Amino acid sequence: MHDVIVIGGGVIGLSIARELASSKSVLLLDRGPTGQGTSHAAAGMLTPLSEADDQGPFFQLCRTSLAMYDRFVEELQQESSLDVAYSKEGLLSLASSEESAATLLRRYEWQHQAGFEVELLPPGEVRKMEPLVTVPVIHALFMPGERSVAPRRLLNAIRESCFVRGVEIRTGVHVDAVSPNTVHFGHMTM
């Protein structure tokens, strides 16, 4: 019997199972191979400044998560011996129309006023930074604190870390129902 059952083996499900395994017996169930849903198709962007339009709760959640990533990636790579291609090169956001330039300028203003490290770049600077940019550029915003990972590599590392920590993973399991203290799948109830 397990202390915890996690349903879903994407980045979030695997990460939850991994963390809980430090003090609990964990079973993870996934209807297909782990990591084949949304996580498999994700871009791997860890970019709170480019995702949020203001400093609301969503932004705060993203910033808090990003602040935890250095340690998370270091632990994953040590436990799994896999490289997740964690990049700290920042993000360049381009505006190629007047409408997108206005949106980008609004984003720059609130982020700059809030004290975040952001740079408004003219088209010439963009071409120096990224010579292969071919779209017309009116303005660009560089956010050096943004990060990225290779999602499939990240999934593999988290999965391996789960194994190292003793998580039992069962794939090909369709969960039929969940109720307090009970999970029904196939002909089994736990």
CSV table of C-alpha atoms in Angstrom, one decimal:
chain,number,residue,atom,x,y,z
A,1,MET,CA,0.0,0.0,0.0
A,2,HIS,CA,1.2,3.5,-0.8
A,3,ASP,CA,0.9,6.7,1.3
A,4,VAL,CA,0.2,8.8,-1.8
A,5,ILE,CA,-1.1,8.2,-5.3
A,6,VAL,CA,-0.2,10.8,-8.0
A,7,ILE,CA,-2.3,10.7,-11.2
A,8,GLY,CA,-0.5,12.0,-14.3
A,9,GLY,CA,3.1,11.7,-15.3
A,10,GLY,CA,4.0,15.0,-16.8
A,11,VAL,CA,6.4,17.5,-15.4
A,12,ILE,CA,4.1,18.5,-12.6
A,13,GLY,CA,3.0,15.0,-11.6
A,14,LEU,CA,6.5,13.6,-11.7
A,15,SER,CA,7.8,16.5,-9.8
A,16,ILE,CA,5.1,16.1,-7.1
A,17,ALA,CA,5.8,12.4,-6.8
A,18,ARG,CA,9.6,13.0,-6.6
A,19,GLU,CA,9.2,15.6,-3.8
A,20,LEU,CA,6.7,13.5,-1.8
A,21,ALA,CA,9.0,10.4,-2.1
A,22,SER,CA,11.4,12.0,0.4
A,23,SER,CA,9.0,11.2,3.2
A,24,LYS,CA,6.2,9.0,1.7
A,25,SER,CA,5.6,5.9,-0.3
A,26,VAL,CA,4.4,7.1,-3.7
A,27,LEU,CA,2.7,5.5,-6.6
A,28,LEU,CA,2.4,7.5,-9.9
A,29,LEU,CA,-0.3,6.4,-12.4
A,30,ASP,CA,-0.4,7.6,-16.1
A,31,ARG,CA,-2.7,6.5,-18.9
A,32,GLY,CA,0.2,6.4,-21.4
A,33,PRO,CA,4.0,6.6,-21.2
A,34,THR,CA,5.0,9.3,-18.7
A,35,GLY,CA,5.6,12.7,-20.3
A,36,GLN,CA,3.7,12.1,-23.5
A,37,GLY,CA,0.9,14.7,-22.9
A,38,THR,CA,1.2,18.5,-22.7
A,39,SER,CA,4.7,18.3,-21.1
A,40,HIS,CA,6.0,16.5,-24.2
A,41,ALA,CA,4.9,19.4,-26.4
A,42,ALA,CA,5.9,22.2,-24.1
A,43,ALA,CA,8.5,24.9,-25.2
A,44,GLY,CA,10.4,24.7,-21.9
A,45,MET,CA,10.2,28.4,-21.2
A,46,LEU,CA,10.7,29.6,-17.6
A,47,THR,CA,9.7,33.2,-18.4
A,48,PRO,CA,7.5,35.0,-15.8
A,49,LEU,CA,8.4,38.4,-17.2
A,50,SER,CA,7.1,37.5,-20.7
A,51,GLU,CA,4.1,35.5,-19.4
A,52,ALA,CA,2.4,38.0,-17.1
A,53,ASP,CA,0.8,41.4,-17.8
A,54,ASP,CA,1.1,42.6,-14.3
A,55,GLN,CA,2.4,41.7,-10.8
A,56,GLY,CA,-0.7,39.7,-9.8
A,57,PRO,CA,-0.8,36.2,-8.3
A,58,PHE,CA,0.1,34.4,-11.5
A,59,PHE,CA,3.3,36.5,-11.9
A,60,GLN,CA,4.2,35.9,-8.2
A,61,LEU,CA,3.7,32.2,-8.7
A,62,CYS,CA,5.9,32.2,-11.8
A,63,ARG,CA,8.7,34.2,-10.1
A,64,THR,CA,8.7,32.0,-7.0
A,65,SER,CA,8.9,28.9,-9.2
A,66,LEU,CA,11.7,30.3,-11.3
A,67,ALA,CA,13.6,31.2,-8.1
A,68,MET,CA,13.5,27.5,-7.1
A,69,TYR,CA,14.7,26.2,-10.5
A,70,ASP,CA,18.5,26.5,-10.0
A,71,ARG,CA,18.4,24.1,-7.0
A,72,PHE,CA,15.8,21.9,-8.6
A,73,VAL,CA,17.9,21.4,-11.8
A,74,GLU,CA,21.1,20.9,-9.8
A,75,GLU,CA,19.4,18.1,-7.7
A,76,LEU,CA,17.9,16.5,-10.8
A,77,GLN,CA,21.1,16.4,-12.7
A,78,GLN,CA,23.0,15.0,-9.8
A,79,GLU,CA,20.3,12.3,-9.0
A,80,SER,CA,19.7,11.3,-12.7
A,81,SER,CA,23.1,12.0,-14.2
A,82,LEU,CA,21.2,13.6,-17.1
A,83,ASP,CA,21.6,17.1,-18.5
A,84,VAL,CA,18.4,19.0,-18.8
A,85,ALA,CA,19.9,21.8,-21.1
A,86,TYR,CA,19.1,24.5,-18.5
A,87,SER,CA,19.8,27.8,-20.2
A,88,LYS,CA,20.3,31.1,-18.4
A,89,GLU,CA,20.7,33.2,-21.6
A,90,GLY,CA,17.6,35.3,-21.1
A,91,LEU,CA,14.7,36.0,-23.5
A,92,LEU,CA,14.4,38.5,-26.3
A,93,SER,CA,10.9,39.5,-27.1
A,94,LEU,CA,10.3,41.2,-30.5
A,95,ALA,CA,7.6,43.7,-31.6
A,96,SER,CA,7.1,43.8,-35.3
A,97,SER,CA,3.9,45.8,-35.5
A,98,GLU,CA,2.7,49.0,-33.9
A,99,GLU,CA,0.2,47.1,-31.8
A,100,SER,CA,2.8,44.6,-30.5
A,101,ALA,CA,5.2,47.5,-29.9
A,102,ALA,CA,2.6,49.2,-27.7
A,103,THR,CA,2.1,46.0,-25.7
A,104,LEU,CA,5.8,45.5,-25.3
A,105,LEU,CA,6.3,49.1,-24.2
A,106,ARG,CA,3.6,48.7,-21.5
A,107,ARG,CA,5.3,45.5,-20.3
A,108,TYR,CA,8.7,47.2,-20.2
A,109,GLU,CA,7.2,50.2,-18.2
A,110,TRP,CA,5.7,48.2,-15.4
A,111,GLN,CA,8.6,45.8,-15.2
A,112,HIS,CA,11.2,48.5,-15.2
A,113,GLN,CA,9.3,50.6,-12.6
A,114,ALA,CA,9.0,47.4,-10.4
A,115,GLY,CA,12.8,47.1,-10.5
A,116,PHE,CA,13.1,44.0,-12.7
A,117,GLU,CA,16.1,43.7,-15.0
A,118,VAL,CA,14.7,44.5,-18.4
A,119,GLU,CA,16.3,46.3,-21.4
A,120,LEU,CA,14.4,48.0,-24.2
A,121,LEU,CA,16.4,47.5,-27.4
A,122,PRO,CA,16.3,49.3,-30.7
A,123,PRO,CA,16.3,47.3,-33.9
A,124,GLY,CA,20.1,47.7,-34.5
A,125,GLU,CA,20.9,46.2,-31.1
A,126,VAL,CA,18.6,43.2,-31.9
A,127,ARG,CA,20.5,42.5,-35.1
A,128,LYS,CA,23.8,42.6,-33.2
A,129,MET,CA,22.4,40.2,-30.6
A,130,GLU,CA,20.6,37.9,-33.0
A,131,PRO,CA,21.9,38.4,-36.6
A,132,LEU,CA,19.5,35.8,-38.0
A,133,VAL,CA,16.3,37.7,-37.0
A,134,THR,CA,14.5,38.4,-40.3
A,135,VAL,CA,11.2,39.9,-39.2
A,136,PRO,CA,10.9,43.7,-39.1
A,137,VAL,CA,11.6,44.9,-35.5
A,138,ILE,CA,10.1,48.1,-34.1
A,139,HIS,CA,11.2,47.5,-30.5
A,140,ALA,CA,12.6,44.6,-28.5
A,141,LEU,CA,12.6,43.7,-24.8
A,142,PHE,CA,15.5,41.7,-23.4
A,143,MET,CA,14.9,40.0,-20.1
A,144,PRO,CA,18.2,38.5,-19.0
A,145,GLY,CA,16.8,36.7,-16.0
A,146,GLU,CA,14.5,34.5,-18.0
A,147,ARG,CA,15.4,30.8,-18.3
A,148,SER,CA,14.6,27.7,-20.4
A,149,VAL,CA,15.0,23.9,-20.3
A,150,ALA,CA,14.7,21.2,-22.9
A,151,PRO,CA,11.3,19.7,-21.8
A,152,ARG,CA,12.0,16.1,-22.9
A,153,ARG,CA,15.3,16.1,-21.2
A,154,LEU,CA,13.7,17.5,-18.1
A,155,LEU,CA,11.1,14.8,-18.1
A,156,ASN,CA,13.7,12.1,-18.4
A,157,ALA,CA,15.7,13.5,-15.5
A,158,ILE,CA,12.6,13.9,-13.3
A,159,ARG,CA,11.5,10.4,-14.2
A,160,GLU,CA,15.0,9.0,-13.4
A,161,SER,CA,15.1,11.0,-10.1
A,162,CYS,CA,11.7,9.4,-9.2
A,163,PHE,CA,13.1,6.0,-9.7
A,164,VAL,CA,16.2,6.9,-7.5
A,165,ARG,CA,13.8,8.1,-4.8
A,166,GLY,CA,11.7,5.0,-4.9
A,167,VAL,CA,8.6,6.2,-6.7
A,168,GLU,CA,6.6,3.3,-8.2
A,169,ILE,CA,5.4,4.3,-11.7
A,170,ARG,CA,2.7,2.4,-13.5
A,171,THR,CA,1.8,3.4,-17.1
A,172,GLY,CA,-1.1,2.3,-19.3
A,173,VAL,CA,-3.4,2.9,-16.4
A,174,HIS,CA,-6.8,4.6,-17.0
A,175,VAL,CA,-8.1,6.1,-13.7
A,176,ASP,CA,-11.9,5.6,-13.6
A,177,ALA,CA,-12.7,7.5,-10.4
A,178,VAL,CA,-11.2,9.2,-7.4
A,179,SER,CA,-12.8,9.6,-4.1
A,180,PRO,CA,-11.4,10.3,-0.6
A,181,ASN,CA,-8.8,7.7,0.2
A,182,THR,CA,-9.7,5.6,-2.9
A,183,VAL,CA,-8.6,5.5,-6.6
A,184,HIS,CA,-10.4,3.2,-9.0
A,185,PHE,CA,-8.6,2.0,-12.1
A,186,GLY,CA,-9.3,-1.0,-14.3
A,187,HIS,CA,-10.4,-3.8,-12.1
A,188,MET,CA,-8.4,-2.4,-9.1
A,189,THR,CA,-9.2,-0.1,-6.2
A,190,MET,CA,-6.5,1.4,-4.0
